[in-house]
Coordinates of N, CA and C and ligand atoms in Angstrom, one line a residue:
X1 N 2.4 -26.9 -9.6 CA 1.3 -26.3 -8.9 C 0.0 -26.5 -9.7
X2 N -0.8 -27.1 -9.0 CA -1.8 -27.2 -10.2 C -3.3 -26.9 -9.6
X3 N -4.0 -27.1 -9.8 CA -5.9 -26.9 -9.1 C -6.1 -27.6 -8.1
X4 N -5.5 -29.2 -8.1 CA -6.0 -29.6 -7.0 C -5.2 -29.6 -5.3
X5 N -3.9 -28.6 -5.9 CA -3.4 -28.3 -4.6 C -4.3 -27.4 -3.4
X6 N -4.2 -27.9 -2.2 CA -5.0 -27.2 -1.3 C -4.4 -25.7 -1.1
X7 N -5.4 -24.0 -1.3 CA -4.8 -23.0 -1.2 C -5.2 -22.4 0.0
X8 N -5.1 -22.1 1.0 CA -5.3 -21.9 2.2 C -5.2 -19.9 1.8
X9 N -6.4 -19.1 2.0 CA -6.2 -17.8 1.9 C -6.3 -17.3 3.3
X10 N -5.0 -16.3 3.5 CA -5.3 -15.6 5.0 C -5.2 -14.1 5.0
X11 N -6.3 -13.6 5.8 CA -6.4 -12.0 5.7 C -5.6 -11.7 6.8
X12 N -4.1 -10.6 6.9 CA -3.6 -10.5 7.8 C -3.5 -8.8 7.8
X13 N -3.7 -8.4 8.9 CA -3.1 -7.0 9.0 C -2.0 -6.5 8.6
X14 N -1.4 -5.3 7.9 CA 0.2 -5.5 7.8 C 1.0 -5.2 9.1
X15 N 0.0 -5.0 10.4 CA 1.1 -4.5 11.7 C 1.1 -5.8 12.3
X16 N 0.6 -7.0 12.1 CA 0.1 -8.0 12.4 C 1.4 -9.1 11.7
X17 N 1.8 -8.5 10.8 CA 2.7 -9.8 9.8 C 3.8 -10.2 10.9
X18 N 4.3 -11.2 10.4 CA 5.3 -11.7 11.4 C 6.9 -11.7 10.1
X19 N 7.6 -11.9 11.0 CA 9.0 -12.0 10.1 C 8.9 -12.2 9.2
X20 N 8.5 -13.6 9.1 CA 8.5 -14.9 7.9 C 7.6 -14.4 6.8
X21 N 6.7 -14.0 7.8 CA 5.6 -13.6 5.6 C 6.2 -12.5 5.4
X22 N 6.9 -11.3 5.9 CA 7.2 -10.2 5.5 C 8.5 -10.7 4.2
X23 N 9.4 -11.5 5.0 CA 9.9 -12.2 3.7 C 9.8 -12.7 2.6
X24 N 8.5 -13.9 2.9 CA 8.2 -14.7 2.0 C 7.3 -13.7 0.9
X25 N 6.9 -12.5 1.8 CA 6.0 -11.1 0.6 C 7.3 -10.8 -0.6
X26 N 8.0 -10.5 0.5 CA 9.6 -9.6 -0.1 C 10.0 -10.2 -1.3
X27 N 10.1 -11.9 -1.2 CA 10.6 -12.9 -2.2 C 9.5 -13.2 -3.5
X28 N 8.5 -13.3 -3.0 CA 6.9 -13.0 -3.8 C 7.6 -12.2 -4.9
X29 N 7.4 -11.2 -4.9 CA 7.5 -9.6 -5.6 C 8.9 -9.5 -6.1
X30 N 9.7 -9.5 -5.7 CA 10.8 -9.6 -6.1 C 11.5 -10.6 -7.4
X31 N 10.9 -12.1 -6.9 CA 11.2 -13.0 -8.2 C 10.2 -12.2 -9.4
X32 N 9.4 -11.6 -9.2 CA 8.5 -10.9 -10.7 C 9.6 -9.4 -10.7
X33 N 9.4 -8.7 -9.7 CA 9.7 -7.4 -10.4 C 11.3 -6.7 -10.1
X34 N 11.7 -7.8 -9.0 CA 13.6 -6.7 -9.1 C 14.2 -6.3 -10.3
X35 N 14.3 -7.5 -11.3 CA 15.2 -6.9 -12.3 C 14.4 -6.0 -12.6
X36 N 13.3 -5.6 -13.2 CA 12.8 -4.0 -13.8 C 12.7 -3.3 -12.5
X37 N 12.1 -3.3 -11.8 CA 11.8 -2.4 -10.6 C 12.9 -2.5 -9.2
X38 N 13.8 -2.9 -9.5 CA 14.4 -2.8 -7.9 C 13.7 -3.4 -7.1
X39 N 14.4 -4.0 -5.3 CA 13.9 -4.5 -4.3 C 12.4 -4.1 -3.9
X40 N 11.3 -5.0 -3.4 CA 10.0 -4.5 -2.9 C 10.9 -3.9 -1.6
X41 N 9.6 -3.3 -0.9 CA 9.7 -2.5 0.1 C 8.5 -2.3 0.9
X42 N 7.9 -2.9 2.1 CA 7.2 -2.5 2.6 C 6.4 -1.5 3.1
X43 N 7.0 -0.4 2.9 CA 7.0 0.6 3.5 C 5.8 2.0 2.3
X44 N 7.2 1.5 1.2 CA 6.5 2.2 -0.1 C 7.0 1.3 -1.3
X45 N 6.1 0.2 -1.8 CA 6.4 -0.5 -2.8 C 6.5 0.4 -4.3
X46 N 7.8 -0.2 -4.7 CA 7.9 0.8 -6.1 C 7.4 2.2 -5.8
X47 N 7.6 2.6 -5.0 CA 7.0 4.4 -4.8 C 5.4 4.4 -4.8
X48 N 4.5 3.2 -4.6 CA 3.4 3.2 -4.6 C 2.9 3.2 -2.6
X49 N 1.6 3.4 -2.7 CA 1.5 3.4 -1.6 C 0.9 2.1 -0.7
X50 N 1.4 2.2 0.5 CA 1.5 0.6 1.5 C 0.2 0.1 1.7
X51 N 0.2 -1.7 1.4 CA -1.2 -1.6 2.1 C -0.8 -1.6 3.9
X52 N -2.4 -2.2 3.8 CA -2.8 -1.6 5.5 C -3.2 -3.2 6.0
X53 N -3.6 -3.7 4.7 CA -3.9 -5.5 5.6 C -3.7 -5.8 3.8
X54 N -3.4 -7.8 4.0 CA -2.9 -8.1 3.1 C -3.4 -9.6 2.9
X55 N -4.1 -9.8 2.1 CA -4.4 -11.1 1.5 C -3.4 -12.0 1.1
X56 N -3.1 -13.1 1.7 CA -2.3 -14.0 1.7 C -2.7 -15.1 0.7
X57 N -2.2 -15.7 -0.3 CA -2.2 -17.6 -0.1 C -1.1 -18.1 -0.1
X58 N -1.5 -19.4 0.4 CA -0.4 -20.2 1.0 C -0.9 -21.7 0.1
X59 N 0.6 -22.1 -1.1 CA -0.2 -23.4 -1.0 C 1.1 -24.4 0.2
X60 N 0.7 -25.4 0.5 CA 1.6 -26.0 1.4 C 2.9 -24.8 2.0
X61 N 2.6 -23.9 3.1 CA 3.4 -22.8 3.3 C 4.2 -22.1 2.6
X62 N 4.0 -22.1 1.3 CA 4.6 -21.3 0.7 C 3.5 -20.3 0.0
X63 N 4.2 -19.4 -0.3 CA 3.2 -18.0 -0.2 C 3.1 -18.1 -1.9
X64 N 1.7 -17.8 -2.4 CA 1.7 -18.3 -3.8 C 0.9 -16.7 -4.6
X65 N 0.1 -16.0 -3.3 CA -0.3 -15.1 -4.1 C -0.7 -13.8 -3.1
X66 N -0.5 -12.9 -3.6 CA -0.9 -11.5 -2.5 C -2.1 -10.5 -3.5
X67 N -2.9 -9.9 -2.2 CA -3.7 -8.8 -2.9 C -3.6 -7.8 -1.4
X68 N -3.0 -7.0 -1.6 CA -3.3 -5.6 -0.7 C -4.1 -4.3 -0.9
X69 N -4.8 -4.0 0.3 CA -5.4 -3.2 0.4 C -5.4 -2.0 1.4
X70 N -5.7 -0.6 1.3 CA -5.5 0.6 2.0 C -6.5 1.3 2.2
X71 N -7.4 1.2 3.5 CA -8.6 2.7 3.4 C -8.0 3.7 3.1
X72 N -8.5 4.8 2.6 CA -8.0 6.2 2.5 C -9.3 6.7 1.7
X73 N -9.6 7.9 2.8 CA -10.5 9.2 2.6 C -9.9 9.9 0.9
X74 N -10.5 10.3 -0.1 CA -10.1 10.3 -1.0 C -11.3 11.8 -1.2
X75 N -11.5 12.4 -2.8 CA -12.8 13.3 -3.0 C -12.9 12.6 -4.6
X76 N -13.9 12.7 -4.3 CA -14.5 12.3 -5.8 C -15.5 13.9 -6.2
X77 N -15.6 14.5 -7.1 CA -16.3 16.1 -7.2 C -16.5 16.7 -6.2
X78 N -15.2 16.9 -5.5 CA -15.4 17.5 -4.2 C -15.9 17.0 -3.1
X79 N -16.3 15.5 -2.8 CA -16.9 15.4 -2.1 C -16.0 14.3 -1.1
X80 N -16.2 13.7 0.0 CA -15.4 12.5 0.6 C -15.9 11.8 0.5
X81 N -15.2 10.6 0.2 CA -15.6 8.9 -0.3 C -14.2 8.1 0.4
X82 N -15.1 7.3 1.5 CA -13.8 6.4 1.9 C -13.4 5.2 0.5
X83 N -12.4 4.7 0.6 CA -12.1 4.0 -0.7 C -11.3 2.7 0.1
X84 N -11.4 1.8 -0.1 CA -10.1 0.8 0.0 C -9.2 0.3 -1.4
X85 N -8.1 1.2 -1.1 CA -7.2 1.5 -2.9 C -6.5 -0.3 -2.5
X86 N -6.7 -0.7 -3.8 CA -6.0 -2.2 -4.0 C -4.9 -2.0 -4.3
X87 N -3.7 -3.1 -4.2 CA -2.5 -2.9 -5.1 C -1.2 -4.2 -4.6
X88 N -0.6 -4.6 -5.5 CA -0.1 -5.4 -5.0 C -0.9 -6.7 -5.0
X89 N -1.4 -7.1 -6.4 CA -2.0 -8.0 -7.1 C -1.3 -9.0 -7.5
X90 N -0.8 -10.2 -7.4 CA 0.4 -10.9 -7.8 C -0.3 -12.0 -7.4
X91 N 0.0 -13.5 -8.5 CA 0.0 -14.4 -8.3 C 1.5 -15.1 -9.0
X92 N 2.0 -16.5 -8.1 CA 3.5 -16.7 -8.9 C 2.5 -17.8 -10.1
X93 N 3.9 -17.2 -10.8 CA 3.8 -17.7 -12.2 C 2.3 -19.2 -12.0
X94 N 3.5 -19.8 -11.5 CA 3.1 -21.7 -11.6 C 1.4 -21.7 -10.9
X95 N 1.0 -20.4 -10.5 CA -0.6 -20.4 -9.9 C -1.2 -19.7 -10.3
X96 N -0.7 -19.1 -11.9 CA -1.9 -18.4 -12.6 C -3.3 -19.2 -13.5
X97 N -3.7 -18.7 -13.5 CA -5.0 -19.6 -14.4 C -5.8 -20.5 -13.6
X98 N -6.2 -20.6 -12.8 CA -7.1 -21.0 -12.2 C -8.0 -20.3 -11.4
X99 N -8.3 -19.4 -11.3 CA -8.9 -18.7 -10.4 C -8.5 -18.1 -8.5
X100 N -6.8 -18.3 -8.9 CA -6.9 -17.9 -7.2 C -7.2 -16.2 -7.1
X101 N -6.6 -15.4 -8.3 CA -6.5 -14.3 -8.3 C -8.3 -13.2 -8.0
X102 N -9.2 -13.8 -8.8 CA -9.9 -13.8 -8.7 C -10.6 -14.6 -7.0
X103 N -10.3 -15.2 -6.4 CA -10.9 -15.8 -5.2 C -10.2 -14.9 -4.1
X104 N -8.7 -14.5 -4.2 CA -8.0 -13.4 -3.6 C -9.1 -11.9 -3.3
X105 N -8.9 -11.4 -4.8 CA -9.9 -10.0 -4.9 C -11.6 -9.9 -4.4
X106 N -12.2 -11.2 -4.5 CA -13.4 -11.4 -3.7 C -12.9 -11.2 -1.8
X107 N -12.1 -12.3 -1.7 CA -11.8 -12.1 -0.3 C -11.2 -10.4 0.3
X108 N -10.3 -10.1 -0.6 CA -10.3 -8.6 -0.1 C -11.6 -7.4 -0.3
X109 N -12.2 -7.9 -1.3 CA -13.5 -7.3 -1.0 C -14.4 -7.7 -0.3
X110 N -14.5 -8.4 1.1 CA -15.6 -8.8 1.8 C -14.5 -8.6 3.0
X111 N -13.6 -8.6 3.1 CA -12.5 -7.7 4.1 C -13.0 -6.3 4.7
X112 N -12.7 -5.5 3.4 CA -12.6 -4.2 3.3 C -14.3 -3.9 3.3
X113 N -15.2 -4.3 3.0 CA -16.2 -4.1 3.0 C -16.8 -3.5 5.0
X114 N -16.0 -3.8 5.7 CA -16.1 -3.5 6.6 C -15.8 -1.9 7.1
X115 N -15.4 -1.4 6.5 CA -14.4 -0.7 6.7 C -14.2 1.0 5.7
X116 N -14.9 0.7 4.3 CA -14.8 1.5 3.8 C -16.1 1.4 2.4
X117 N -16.3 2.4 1.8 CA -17.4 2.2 0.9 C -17.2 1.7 -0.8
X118 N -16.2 1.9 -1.3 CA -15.9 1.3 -2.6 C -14.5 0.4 -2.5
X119 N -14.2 -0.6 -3.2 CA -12.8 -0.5 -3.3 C -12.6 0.2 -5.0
X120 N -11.2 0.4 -4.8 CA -10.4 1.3 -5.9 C -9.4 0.8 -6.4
X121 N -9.1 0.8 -7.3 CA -7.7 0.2 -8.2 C -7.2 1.0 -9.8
X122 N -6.4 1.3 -10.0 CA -5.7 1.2 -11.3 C -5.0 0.1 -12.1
X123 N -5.4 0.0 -13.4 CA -3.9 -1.0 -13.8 C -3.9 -0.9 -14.8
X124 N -2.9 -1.7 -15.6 CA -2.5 -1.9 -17.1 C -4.1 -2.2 -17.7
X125 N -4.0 -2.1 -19.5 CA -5.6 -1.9 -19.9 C -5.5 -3.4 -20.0
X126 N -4.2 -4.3 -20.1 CA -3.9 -5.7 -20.4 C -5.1 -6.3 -19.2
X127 N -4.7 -6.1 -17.9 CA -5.2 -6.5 -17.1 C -7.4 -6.4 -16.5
X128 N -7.3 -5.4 -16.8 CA -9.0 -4.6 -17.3 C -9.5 -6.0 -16.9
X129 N -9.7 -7.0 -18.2 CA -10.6 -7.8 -18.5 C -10.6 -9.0 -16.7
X130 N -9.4 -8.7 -16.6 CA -9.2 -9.5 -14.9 C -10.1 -9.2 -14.1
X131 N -9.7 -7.8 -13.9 CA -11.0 -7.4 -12.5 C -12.4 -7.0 -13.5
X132 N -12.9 -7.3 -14.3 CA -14.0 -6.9 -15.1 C -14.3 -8.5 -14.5
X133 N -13.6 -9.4 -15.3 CA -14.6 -11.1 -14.9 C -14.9 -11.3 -13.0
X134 N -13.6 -10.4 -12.3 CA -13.8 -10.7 -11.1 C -14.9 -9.2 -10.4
X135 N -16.0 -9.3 -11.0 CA -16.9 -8.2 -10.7 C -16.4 -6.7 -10.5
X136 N -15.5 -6.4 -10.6 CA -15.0 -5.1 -10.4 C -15.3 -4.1 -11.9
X137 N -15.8 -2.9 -11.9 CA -16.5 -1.9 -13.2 C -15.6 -1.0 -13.5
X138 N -15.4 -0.6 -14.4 CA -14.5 0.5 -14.8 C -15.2 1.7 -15.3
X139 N -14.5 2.7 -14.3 CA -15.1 4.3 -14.9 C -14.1 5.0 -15.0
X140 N -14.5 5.7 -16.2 CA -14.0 6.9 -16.4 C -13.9 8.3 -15.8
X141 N -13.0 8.9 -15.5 CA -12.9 10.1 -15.1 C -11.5 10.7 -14.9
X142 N -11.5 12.2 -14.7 CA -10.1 12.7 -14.2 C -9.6 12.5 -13.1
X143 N -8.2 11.7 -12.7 CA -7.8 11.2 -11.7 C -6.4 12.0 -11.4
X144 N -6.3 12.2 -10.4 CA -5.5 12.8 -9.7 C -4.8 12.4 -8.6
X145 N -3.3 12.7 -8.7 CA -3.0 11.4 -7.7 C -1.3 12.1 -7.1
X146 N -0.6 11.8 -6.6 CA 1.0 12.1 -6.0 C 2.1 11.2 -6.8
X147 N 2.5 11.6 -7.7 CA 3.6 10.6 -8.3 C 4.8 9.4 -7.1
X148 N 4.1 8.2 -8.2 CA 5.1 7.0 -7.4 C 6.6 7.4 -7.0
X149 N 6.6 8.1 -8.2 CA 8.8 8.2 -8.4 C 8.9 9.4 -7.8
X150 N 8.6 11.0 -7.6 CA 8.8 12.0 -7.1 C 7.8 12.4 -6.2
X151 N 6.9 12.1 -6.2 CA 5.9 12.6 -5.1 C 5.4 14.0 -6.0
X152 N 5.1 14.5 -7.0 CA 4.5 15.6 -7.8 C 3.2 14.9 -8.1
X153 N 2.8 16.0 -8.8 CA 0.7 15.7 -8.8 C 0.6 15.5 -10.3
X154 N 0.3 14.3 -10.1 CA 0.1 13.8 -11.8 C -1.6 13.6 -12.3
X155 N -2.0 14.0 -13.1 CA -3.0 13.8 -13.6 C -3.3 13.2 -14.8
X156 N -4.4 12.3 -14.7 CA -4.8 11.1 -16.1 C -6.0 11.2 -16.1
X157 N -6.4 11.2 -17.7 CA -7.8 11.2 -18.2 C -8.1 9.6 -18.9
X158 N -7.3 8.8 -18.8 CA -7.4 7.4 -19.5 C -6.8 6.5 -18.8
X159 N -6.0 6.4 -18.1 CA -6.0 5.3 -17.7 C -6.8 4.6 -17.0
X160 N -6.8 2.7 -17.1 CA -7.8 2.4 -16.1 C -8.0 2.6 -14.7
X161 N -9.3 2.7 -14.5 CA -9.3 2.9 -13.2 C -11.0 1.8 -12.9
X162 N -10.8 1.0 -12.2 CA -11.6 0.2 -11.8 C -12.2 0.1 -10.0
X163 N -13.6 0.5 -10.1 CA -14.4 0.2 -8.5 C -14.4 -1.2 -7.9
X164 N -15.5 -1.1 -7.2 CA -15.9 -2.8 -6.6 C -17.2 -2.1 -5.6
X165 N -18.1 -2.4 -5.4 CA -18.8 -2.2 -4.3 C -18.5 -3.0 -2.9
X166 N -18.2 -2.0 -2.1 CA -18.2 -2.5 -0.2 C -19.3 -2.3 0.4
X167 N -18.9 -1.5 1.0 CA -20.2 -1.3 2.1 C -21.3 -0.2 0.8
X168 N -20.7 0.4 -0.1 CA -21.6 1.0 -0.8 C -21.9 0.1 -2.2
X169 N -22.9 0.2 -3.3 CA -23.2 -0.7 -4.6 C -22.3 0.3 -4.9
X170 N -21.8 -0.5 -6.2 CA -21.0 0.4 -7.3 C -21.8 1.5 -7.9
X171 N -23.3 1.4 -8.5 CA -23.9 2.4 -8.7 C -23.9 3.7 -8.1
X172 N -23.5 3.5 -6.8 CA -23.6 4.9 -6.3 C -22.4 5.8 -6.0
X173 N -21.3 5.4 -7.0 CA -20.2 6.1 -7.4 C -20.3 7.4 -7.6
X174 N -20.2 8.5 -6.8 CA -20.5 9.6 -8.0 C -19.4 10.5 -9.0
X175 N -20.3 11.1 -9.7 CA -19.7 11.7 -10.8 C -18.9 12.4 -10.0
X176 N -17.7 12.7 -11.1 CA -16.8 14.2 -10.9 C -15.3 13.7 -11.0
X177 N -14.2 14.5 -10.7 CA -13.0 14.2 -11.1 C -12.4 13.8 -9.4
X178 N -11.5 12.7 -9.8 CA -11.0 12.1 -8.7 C -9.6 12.4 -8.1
X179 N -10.1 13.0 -6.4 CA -8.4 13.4 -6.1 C -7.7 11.9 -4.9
X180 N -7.1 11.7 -5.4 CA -6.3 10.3 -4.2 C -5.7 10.7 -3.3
X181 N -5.4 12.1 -2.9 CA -5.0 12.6 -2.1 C -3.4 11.9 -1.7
X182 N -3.0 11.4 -2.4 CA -1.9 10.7 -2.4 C -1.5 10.1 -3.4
X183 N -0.5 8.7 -3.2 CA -0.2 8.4 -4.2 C -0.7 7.1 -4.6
X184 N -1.1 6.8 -5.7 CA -1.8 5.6 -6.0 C -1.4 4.5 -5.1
X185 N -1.8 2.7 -5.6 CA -1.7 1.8 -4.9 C -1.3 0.8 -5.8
Ligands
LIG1 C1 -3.3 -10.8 -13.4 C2 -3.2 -11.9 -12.4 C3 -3.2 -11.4 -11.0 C4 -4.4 -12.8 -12.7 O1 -4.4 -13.8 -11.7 P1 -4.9 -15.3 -12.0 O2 -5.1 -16.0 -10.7 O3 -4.1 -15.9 -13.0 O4 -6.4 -15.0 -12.6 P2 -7.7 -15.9 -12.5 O5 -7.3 -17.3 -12.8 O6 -8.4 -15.7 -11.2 O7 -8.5 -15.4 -13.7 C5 -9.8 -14.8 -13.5 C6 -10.4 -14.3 -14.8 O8 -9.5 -13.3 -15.4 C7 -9.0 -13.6 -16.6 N1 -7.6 -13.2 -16.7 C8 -6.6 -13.7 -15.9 N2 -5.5 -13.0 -16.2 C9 -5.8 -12.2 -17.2 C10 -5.0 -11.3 -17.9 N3 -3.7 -11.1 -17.7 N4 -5.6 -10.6 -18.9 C11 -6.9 -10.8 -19.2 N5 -7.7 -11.6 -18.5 C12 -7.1 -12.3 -17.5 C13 -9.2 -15.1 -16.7 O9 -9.4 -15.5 -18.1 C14 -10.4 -15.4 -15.9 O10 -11.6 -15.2 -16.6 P3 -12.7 -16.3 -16.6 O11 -13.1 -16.5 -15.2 O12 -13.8 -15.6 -17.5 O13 -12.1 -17.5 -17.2 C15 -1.9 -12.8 -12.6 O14 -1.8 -13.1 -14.0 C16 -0.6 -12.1 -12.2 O15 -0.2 -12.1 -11.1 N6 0.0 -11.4 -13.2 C17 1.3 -10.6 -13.0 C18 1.1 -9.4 -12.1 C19 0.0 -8.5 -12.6 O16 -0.1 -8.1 -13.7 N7 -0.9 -8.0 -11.6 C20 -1.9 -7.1 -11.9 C21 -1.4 -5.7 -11.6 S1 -2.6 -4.4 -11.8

């Protein structure tokens, strides 16, 4: 797989998916994460929460990279802030380094930008520097969220947590401690 293969990106609903990509998602995710994580699952991946529409690529029909995305009303210092929480970031091996990942996360944020006012994400600190080059800012604050594995209320003061501006600029994030009202993405 190299640069000059043609990557065809498709934004699809997830009530909208047909058989075949629900598979070809299934097989995605699974060649990276079953041995440590067990089968994906549509429904609740790894105990995280589902997207709601899903960035596709396809090089020659085969599915080479996913980025999902979920509105959810959330509070940031008490207050309501719609969010479109990202998750389910994966590019296969043989199509890393080129920029689809980055070309993915732009297209989910001009998606979602319809729809809700920041997007939202967590991840490893390894990964940071990824959505930092692909415009996405990282703030700090107390986050609050429903655990993946039991559904209990977990709270973090450090891990990353990275915006995006949608319908709103990222400056106008506001302060205060963040509840997800659920469970991450
Ligand atoms: C992380 C991942 C999605 C990146 O996708 P990708 O298509 O290879 O990334 P891109 O080619 O679009 O890279 C865009 C930029 O991010 C940087 N970057 C990419 N992967 C990175 C990584 N793992 N750590 C730090 N920087 C990274 C690139 O250097 C590039 O910067 P540049 O434009 O200044 O050169 C991909 O490596 C992957 O699927 N990894 C396994 C799953 C994973 O960790 N997902 C994230 C879960 S939060």
């Amino acid at each position: 797989m190299t640069d000059r293969m043609h990557v065809e990106l498709q934004v699809v609903r997830d009530d909208a998916l047909d058989a075949g990509a629900v598979a070809a998602i299934g097989e995605l995710f699974d060649r990276e994460y079953s041995a440590e994580f067990g089968p994906w699952t549509r429904s609740a991946p790894y105990g995280y929460a589902p997207a709601a529409t899903r960035v596709l690529a396809f090089a020659d029909d085969v599915l080479i990279g996913h980025v999902g995305y979920q509105p959810r009303t959330i509070t940031v210092g008490g207050a309501a802030v719609v969010i479109g929480g990202v998750g389910g970031v994966l590019i296969a091996p043989a199509a890393r380094g080129i920029g689809l990942g980055a070309r993915m996360l732009h297209a989910a944020q001009q998606s979602m930008s319809a729809e809700v006012e920041f997007g939202y994400l967590g991840c490893r600190e390894e990964v940071v520097p990824f959505y930092e080059a692909a415009g996405w800012r990282r703030i700090t604050a107390r986050e609050r969220s429903l655990s993946r594995l039991d559904g209990t209320p977990v709270v973090t003061d450090s891990d990353p947590i990275l915006i995006r501006s949608a319908a709103r600029p990222d400056h106008d994030w506001p302060e205060g401690d963040i509840d997800l009202l659920g469970p991450p993405w």
